[in-house]
């Protein structure tokens, strides 16, 4: 209690200093809470969007009624509480108004949809009351296209199987329509219990049974699909009876981007944590150094090092806790207001979520974190002697303390930050990688700083008096300058890291320049149907794009040996029998990029000495272990054909173009039986139905998939991710600059004594200002230069480890960071100096 | 070596089958013929081939021209490709995907007619296997779909096997987990039925 009182008294006695300290630390922590909360908000927002596409968190489905055994399989993997919704769906020919049309029947229960909006023309957003009306009568909701095709109106009857049903409403927005992309057919919704009455569910019927799950808490479903497949194999001996889909994996492409986003946000959280850590550690260290005099007095009066320890610790913890409290209170009050201020910039439905964990972490950093950060300096208390009181500037002993004690004092920092890094990034690998990079960065920055400052000393001989003084100051006070250099350098590193990664991710997510959103994908176009199809589209003013031939073949061997695809289970191999779709093309598409080998020139000449060229997609080539120069043999519909791998290419799967893993040089597969895949873009909404109907009428085998809605949903999410990545990068820069501001400001304030001495010795305003400019200019510029350079290296390493080598140097941000940090250091230092210069020497002496 | 193989195989007029085999049977079909989910040698045309060989029909050659997912619309073009291998008999087993996708029955009939006409006009004998759609497609569609095959058989005077998946369809034990494609046991039964259907048609 005595120590608490003493510590409180110390704080109130040094009220101005304490206030200054609290303000600085609070600013840093507010930056941390903002970054951390925003990360959580974006994460939640994106998850909600991808959930709306599946209408659930996860789904299991199969072609036979799902059994308890299968539900148990899922339960064992979920290991969480959930609500579920059952659904069955199948195709059937329905009749009305003396015409008939193949439709997709969907039986739903009272929990549908668990996510996303289902909107009816008359009834509006789906409510329990509307559902009950559907379930309690022979009524159905139908897609508008069916009404138009059959010439039906609300209240008309449709015959489905053995029963007649009344159309009670038209579906305007159907969240699940984006997932049933493989269906050309208009949807009809009815109650799950009403489906049996159609009499269509019989032996041999093709029915899809699904159960959708919504979890009551956040769950990590990263590996569920694989786990489920394995459990099926172990227990049911088969992996195709039922399948599990999680909302993250709904679209492979979206899943990949979401995974990137997740890792990116993890990184942001780490940056925030470390920025706050660097800021806090620096401030605490400075605070602690300034308290050595009090400790020396305490020990002079008979206190033990342990007691000195305790008092300082209590002070630090108190100040840290107060700062964390203030930062939390300000964040709590202001953050919910932010979305309304930035309404125009935020995605629709975005809510700023504040997690308790952000506040707890801030409190932890402010209190325990501060103690841990100060341990290395605290260990110097043992080397503090009362004689220090008679020194002009009180410093702990410069002799090295006992190395074991000193090393042990750093261990908690390492361990705690390592654990925090793993926790924040939710990954052992990323967390460990980050902390290792950080340590390497500290070490490198320290060495560079030492030499730069040493060089400053020797360079000072050739300079004017003011310059000489500034340079010698830096060189003489090398330890202090290094710690400032380290803080600015690490801050610069952290600030520039995110924008570098952001640039690469943006390029990965964004669409190619010639991208236009496809509205329809068409499959199974026969060669003789291309012309009539083009004629139909031409009459509507559109043309067929990305027409790609598709030839079915079986891959037989690579270099006359077995094909080893490590991603395939034996079961998958059996199922696929190595069936592949080949294409042939003159050159690479705009969505493809050559990574190895060369592109062929012209078609393969029949009778040539060379084998025809094959181009492989990079990941696929890695999977089947093929390289440039390898010979791959195929069975192309009973004709063996071989080719040599001429190049490897990457494919931008976001291009929404038909892309193939294997493409052949033209001149080989041209005469083989084939179908074509094509897309149509820029079709106005009002033409969709008539184009679709005309093609179904005249070329019925062509599968037309209206992907407009799906692509729009995916683009919407990728755009939001892109937005989130950008905003987080700017926020990281801002939060970093705030921390640097507080460091620079603090650094100048600690120069009171020195500046005062200069004033007493007759230095004028201009000299002091120039000196501060030079000192902080050098520190800021070099620290930023080294920090930013290291951030380039580390961001490259991170991209290589986590983001599949997606990396793109952003010169603009790099130069901006160096310039902004240097300028910020100088300006902050000058502003702080001005306030010191305005004071009279006597005031300064009193302040000390 | 590879050059030779390719030149040999791409010589469009050259028969794929070897010269000493003088009767070629082409199985033109979809995934049921291709044997989706089975090893290549377990597909029913290949089981039939093994049986023919074991019973001394060494002059008979089999081509498995099944492509998973193919609809009747591709039948004519594929027939034109395989005519180069000079088949003597084609077992036409298409239409299952048309039925599963609920495609227009009249179009399917027209596609199959054109294929049969093309084969016959090139001196190839055609035998037809019938197909049914799952009951969920609706009574009207199912019956008009099923009727296409006997009608074609009658119109073109074809040898006709009413249902390719006879004694296999709808029996869980004889099908793979997807409920559509025969498993090894089911494939053996299909092979047996088709073999009995084929025997009177080969020399």
JSON list of C-alpha atoms in Angstrom, two decimals, chain B residues 37-143:
[
{"chain": "B", "resi": 37, "resn": "UNK", "atom": "CA", "xyz": [-15.90, -43.84, -61.91]},
{"chain": "B", "resi": 38, "resn": "UNK", "atom": "CA", "xyz": [-14.51, -47.18, -63.07]},
{"chain": "B", "resi": 39, "resn": "UNK", "atom": "CA", "xyz": [-11.13, -48.34, -64.29]},
{"chain": "B", "resi": 40, "resn": "UNK", "atom": "CA", "xyz": [-10.95, -48.18, -68.10]},
{"chain": "B", "resi": 41, "resn": "UNK", "atom": "CA", "xyz": [-11.12, -51.95, -68.46]},
{"chain": "B", "resi": 42, "resn": "UNK", "atom": "CA", "xyz": [-14.26, -52.13, -66.27]},
{"chain": "B", "resi": 43, "resn": "UNK", "atom": "CA", "xyz": [-16.41, -50.07, -68.65]},
{"chain": "B", "resi": 44, "resn": "UNK", "atom": "CA", "xyz": [-18.98, -52.37, -70.23]},
{"chain": "B", "resi": 45, "resn": "UNK", "atom": "CA", "xyz": [-17.65, -52.09, -73.86]},
{"chain": "B", "resi": 46, "resn": "UNK", "atom": "CA", "xyz": [-14.25, -53.19, -72.60]},
{"chain": "B", "resi": 47, "resn": "UNK", "atom": "CA", "xyz": [-15.75, -56.07, -70.58]},
{"chain": "B", "resi": 48, "resn": "UNK", "atom": "CA", "xyz": [-17.52, -57.16, -73.76]},
{"chain": "B", "resi": 49, "resn": "UNK", "atom": "CA", "xyz": [-14.22, -56.92, -75.65]},
{"chain": "B", "resi": 50, "resn": "UNK", "atom": "CA", "xyz": [-12.52, -59.17, -73.09]},
{"chain": "B", "resi": 51, "resn": "UNK", "atom": "CA", "xyz": [-15.34, -61.68, -73.32]},
{"chain": "B", "resi": 52, "resn": "UNK", "atom": "CA", "xyz": [-15.31, -61.67, -77.12]},
{"chain": "B", "resi": 53, "resn": "UNK", "atom": "CA", "xyz": [-11.59, -62.35, -77.11]},
{"chain": "B", "resi": 54, "resn": "UNK", "atom": "CA", "xyz": [-11.91, -65.07, -74.51]},
{"chain": "B", "resi": 55, "resn": "UNK", "atom": "CA", "xyz": [-14.58, -66.74, -76.61]},
{"chain": "B", "resi": 56, "resn": "UNK", "atom": "CA", "xyz": [-12.45, -66.70, -79.71]},
{"chain": "B", "resi": 57, "resn": "UNK", "atom": "CA", "xyz": [-13.92, -63.71, -81.56]},
{"chain": "B", "resi": 58, "resn": "UNK", "atom": "CA", "xyz": [-10.47, -62.44, -82.42]},
{"chain": "B", "resi": 59, "resn": "UNK", "atom": "CA", "xyz": [-11.61, -60.72, -85.58]},
{"chain": "B", "resi": 60, "resn": "UNK", "atom": "CA", "xyz": [-13.82, -58.30, -83.64]},
{"chain": "B", "resi": 61, "resn": "UNK", "atom": "CA", "xyz": [-12.43, -54.95, -82.61]},
{"chain": "B", "resi": 62, "resn": "UNK", "atom": "CA", "xyz": [-14.10, -52.63, -80.10]},
{"chain": "B", "resi": 63, "resn": "UNK", "atom": "CA", "xyz": [-13.87, -48.85, -79.88]},
{"chain": "B", "resi": 64, "resn": "UNK", "atom": "CA", "xyz": [-15.16, -47.22, -76.70]},
{"chain": "B", "resi": 65, "resn": "UNK", "atom": "CA", "xyz": [-16.36, -43.80, -77.84]},
{"chain": "B", "resi": 66, "resn": "UNK", "atom": "CA", "xyz": [-18.09, -42.75, -74.63]},
{"chain": "B", "resi": 67, "resn": "UNK", "atom": "CA", "xyz": [-17.74, -39.15, -73.42]},
{"chain": "B", "resi": 68, "resn": "UNK", "atom": "CA", "xyz": [-19.04, -38.17, -70.01]},
{"chain": "B", "resi": 69, "resn": "UNK", "atom": "CA", "xyz": [-21.61, -35.41, -70.02]},
{"chain": "B", "resi": 70, "resn": "UNK", "atom": "CA", "xyz": [-22.20, -35.55, -73.76]},
{"chain": "B", "resi": 71, "resn": "UNK", "atom": "CA", "xyz": [-25.67, -34.95, -75.10]},
{"chain": "B", "resi": 72, "resn": "UNK", "atom": "CA", "xyz": [-27.26, -36.20, -78.31]},
{"chain": "B", "resi": 73, "resn": "UNK", "atom": "CA", "xyz": [-26.25, -32.93, -79.96]},
{"chain": "B", "resi": 74, "resn": "UNK", "atom": "CA", "xyz": [-22.66, -34.13, -80.19]},
{"chain": "B", "resi": 75, "resn": "UNK", "atom": "CA", "xyz": [-23.54, -37.53, -81.65]},
{"chain": "B", "resi": 76, "resn": "UNK", "atom": "CA", "xyz": [-23.37, -36.61, -85.34]},
{"chain": "B", "resi": 77, "resn": "UNK", "atom": "CA", "xyz": [-20.02, -34.84, -85.16]},
{"chain": "B", "resi": 78, "resn": "UNK", "atom": "CA", "xyz": [-18.50, -37.66, -83.20]},
{"chain": "B", "resi": 79, "resn": "UNK", "atom": "CA", "xyz": [-19.91, -40.19, -85.65]},
{"chain": "B", "resi": 80, "resn": "UNK", "atom": "CA", "xyz": [-18.21, -38.22, -88.42]},
{"chain": "B", "resi": 81, "resn": "UNK", "atom": "CA", "xyz": [-14.90, -38.46, -86.52]},
{"chain": "B", "resi": 82, "resn": "UNK", "atom": "CA", "xyz": [-15.13, -42.17, -85.94]},
{"chain": "B", "resi": 83, "resn": "UNK", "atom": "CA", "xyz": [-16.29, -42.99, -89.47]},
{"chain": "B", "resi": 84, "resn": "UNK", "atom": "CA", "xyz": [-12.59, -42.69, -90.30]},
{"chain": "B", "resi": 85, "resn": "UNK", "atom": "CA", "xyz": [-11.94, -45.83, -88.33]},
{"chain": "B", "resi": 86, "resn": "UNK", "atom": "CA", "xyz": [-14.43, -47.60, -90.64]},
{"chain": "B", "resi": 87, "resn": "UNK", "atom": "CA", "xyz": [-16.70, -49.22, -88.07]},
{"chain": "B", "resi": 88, "resn": "UNK", "atom": "CA", "xyz": [-19.00, -51.98, -89.26]},
{"chain": "B", "resi": 89, "resn": "UNK", "atom": "CA", "xyz": [-21.50, -51.60, -86.44]},
{"chain": "B", "resi": 90, "resn": "UNK", "atom": "CA", "xyz": [-22.31, -48.73, -84.13]},
{"chain": "B", "resi": 91, "resn": "UNK", "atom": "CA", "xyz": [-24.08, -49.30, -80.81]},
{"chain": "B", "resi": 92, "resn": "UNK", "atom": "CA", "xyz": [-25.74, -45.93, -80.28]},
{"chain": "B", "resi": 93, "resn": "UNK", "atom": "CA", "xyz": [-26.32, -45.32, -76.56]},
{"chain": "B", "resi": 94, "resn": "UNK", "atom": "CA", "xyz": [-26.97, -41.63, -76.20]},
{"chain": "B", "resi": 95, "resn": "UNK", "atom": "CA", "xyz": [-29.69, -39.51, -74.66]},
{"chain": "B", "resi": 96, "resn": "UNK", "atom": "CA", "xyz": [-29.19, -40.10, -70.94]},
{"chain": "B", "resi": 97, "resn": "UNK", "atom": "CA", "xyz": [-27.76, -36.60, -70.40]},
{"chain": "B", "resi": 98, "resn": "UNK", "atom": "CA", "xyz": [-30.54, -35.07, -72.49]},
{"chain": "B", "resi": 99, "resn": "UNK", "atom": "CA", "xyz": [-32.99, -36.72, -70.12]},
{"chain": "B", "resi": 100, "resn": "UNK", "atom": "CA", "xyz": [-31.15, -35.72, -66.95]},
{"chain": "B", "resi": 101, "resn": "UNK", "atom": "CA", "xyz": [-30.98, -32.14, -68.14]},
{"chain": "B", "resi": 102, "resn": "UNK", "atom": "CA", "xyz": [-34.60, -32.11, -69.24]},
{"chain": "B", "resi": 103, "resn": "UNK", "atom": "CA", "xyz": [-33.67, -31.18, -72.81]},
{"chain": "B", "resi": 104, "resn": "UNK", "atom": "CA", "xyz": [-36.23, -30.98, -75.56]},
{"chain": "B", "resi": 105, "resn": "UNK", "atom": "CA", "xyz": [-37.26, -34.49, -76.59]},
{"chain": "B", "resi": 106, "resn": "UNK", "atom": "CA", "xyz": [-37.95, -33.57, -80.23]},
{"chain": "B", "resi": 107, "resn": "UNK", "atom": "CA", "xyz": [-34.44, -32.17, -80.58]},
{"chain": "B", "resi": 108, "resn": "UNK", "atom": "CA", "xyz": [-32.96, -35.30, -79.12]},
{"chain": "B", "resi": 109, "resn": "UNK", "atom": "CA", "xyz": [-34.89, -37.35, -81.64]},
{"chain": "B", "resi": 110, "resn": "UNK", "atom": "CA", "xyz": [-33.69, -35.15, -84.50]},
{"chain": "B", "resi": 111, "resn": "UNK", "atom": "CA", "xyz": [-30.05, -35.41, -83.33]},
{"chain": "B", "resi": 112, "resn": "UNK", "atom": "CA", "xyz": [-30.20, -39.18, -83.10]},
{"chain": "B", "resi": 113, "resn": "UNK", "atom": "CA", "xyz": [-31.99, -39.44, -86.46]},
{"chain": "B", "resi": 114, "resn": "UNK", "atom": "CA", "xyz": [-29.28, -37.41, -88.18]},
{"chain": "B", "resi": 115, "resn": "UNK", "atom": "CA", "xyz": [-26.59, -39.61, -86.62]},
{"chain": "B", "resi": 116, "resn": "UNK", "atom": "CA", "xyz": [-28.32, -42.81, -87.67]},
{"chain": "B", "resi": 117, "resn": "UNK", "atom": "CA", "xyz": [-28.89, -41.50, -91.20]},
{"chain": "B", "resi": 118, "resn": "UNK", "atom": "CA", "xyz": [-25.24, -40.49, -91.50]},
{"chain": "B", "resi": 119, "resn": "UNK", "atom": "CA", "xyz": [-24.02, -43.89, -90.28]},
{"chain": "B", "resi": 120, "resn": "UNK", "atom": "CA", "xyz": [-26.36, -45.83, -92.51]},
{"chain": "B", "resi": 121, "resn": "UNK", "atom": "CA", "xyz": [-25.54, -43.73, -95.56]},
{"chain": "B", "resi": 122, "resn": "UNK", "atom": "CA", "xyz": [-21.88, -44.60, -94.95]},
{"chain": "B", "resi": 123, "resn": "UNK", "atom": "CA", "xyz": [-22.62, -48.29, -94.82]},
{"chain": "B", "resi": 124, "resn": "UNK", "atom": "CA", "xyz": [-22.44, -48.63, -91.04]},
{"chain": "B", "resi": 125, "resn": "UNK", "atom": "CA", "xyz": [-25.03, -50.83, -89.37]},
{"chain": "B", "resi": 126, "resn": "UNK", "atom": "CA", "xyz": [-26.70, -49.13, -86.38]},
{"chain": "B", "resi": 127, "resn": "UNK", "atom": "CA", "xyz": [-28.06, -50.76, -83.24]},
{"chain": "B", "resi": 128, "resn": "UNK", "atom": "CA", "xyz": [-29.83, -48.63, -80.66]},
{"chain": "B", "resi": 129, "resn": "UNK", "atom": "CA", "xyz": [-30.17, -48.89, -76.88]},
{"chain": "B", "resi": 130, "resn": "UNK", "atom": "CA", "xyz": [-33.04, -47.17, -75.10]},
{"chain": "B", "resi": 131, "resn": "UNK", "atom": "CA", "xyz": [-32.97, -44.98, -72.03]},
{"chain": "B", "resi": 132, "resn": "UNK", "atom": "CA", "xyz": [-35.40, -43.78, -69.36]},
{"chain": "B", "resi": 133, "resn": "UNK", "atom": "CA", "xyz": [-35.47, -40.56, -67.36]},
{"chain": "B", "resi": 134, "resn": "UNK", "atom": "CA", "xyz": [-35.76, -40.42, -63.56]},
{"chain": "B", "resi": 135, "resn": "UNK", "atom": "CA", "xyz": [-39.41, -40.23, -62.35]},
{"chain": "B", "resi": 136, "resn": "UNK", "atom": "CA", "xyz": [-38.93, -36.73, -60.88]},
{"chain": "B", "resi": 137, "resn": "UNK", "atom": "CA", "xyz": [-38.87, -35.27, -64.39]},
{"chain": "B", "resi": 138, "resn": "UNK", "atom": "CA", "xyz": [-42.64, -35.77, -64.56]},
{"chain": "B", "resi": 139, "resn": "UNK", "atom": "CA", "xyz": [-44.87, -38.33, -66.21]},
{"chain": "B", "resi": 140, "resn": "UNK", "atom": "CA", "xyz": [-45.38, -36.43, -69.44]},
{"chain": "B", "resi": 141, "resn": "UNK", "atom": "CA", "xyz": [-41.69, -35.80, -70.07]},
{"chain": "B", "resi": 142, "resn": "UNK", "atom": "CA", "xyz": [-40.63, -39.28, -68.99]},
{"chain": "B", "resi": 143, "resn": "UNK", "atom": "CA", "xyz": [-43.00, -41.07, -71.32]}
]
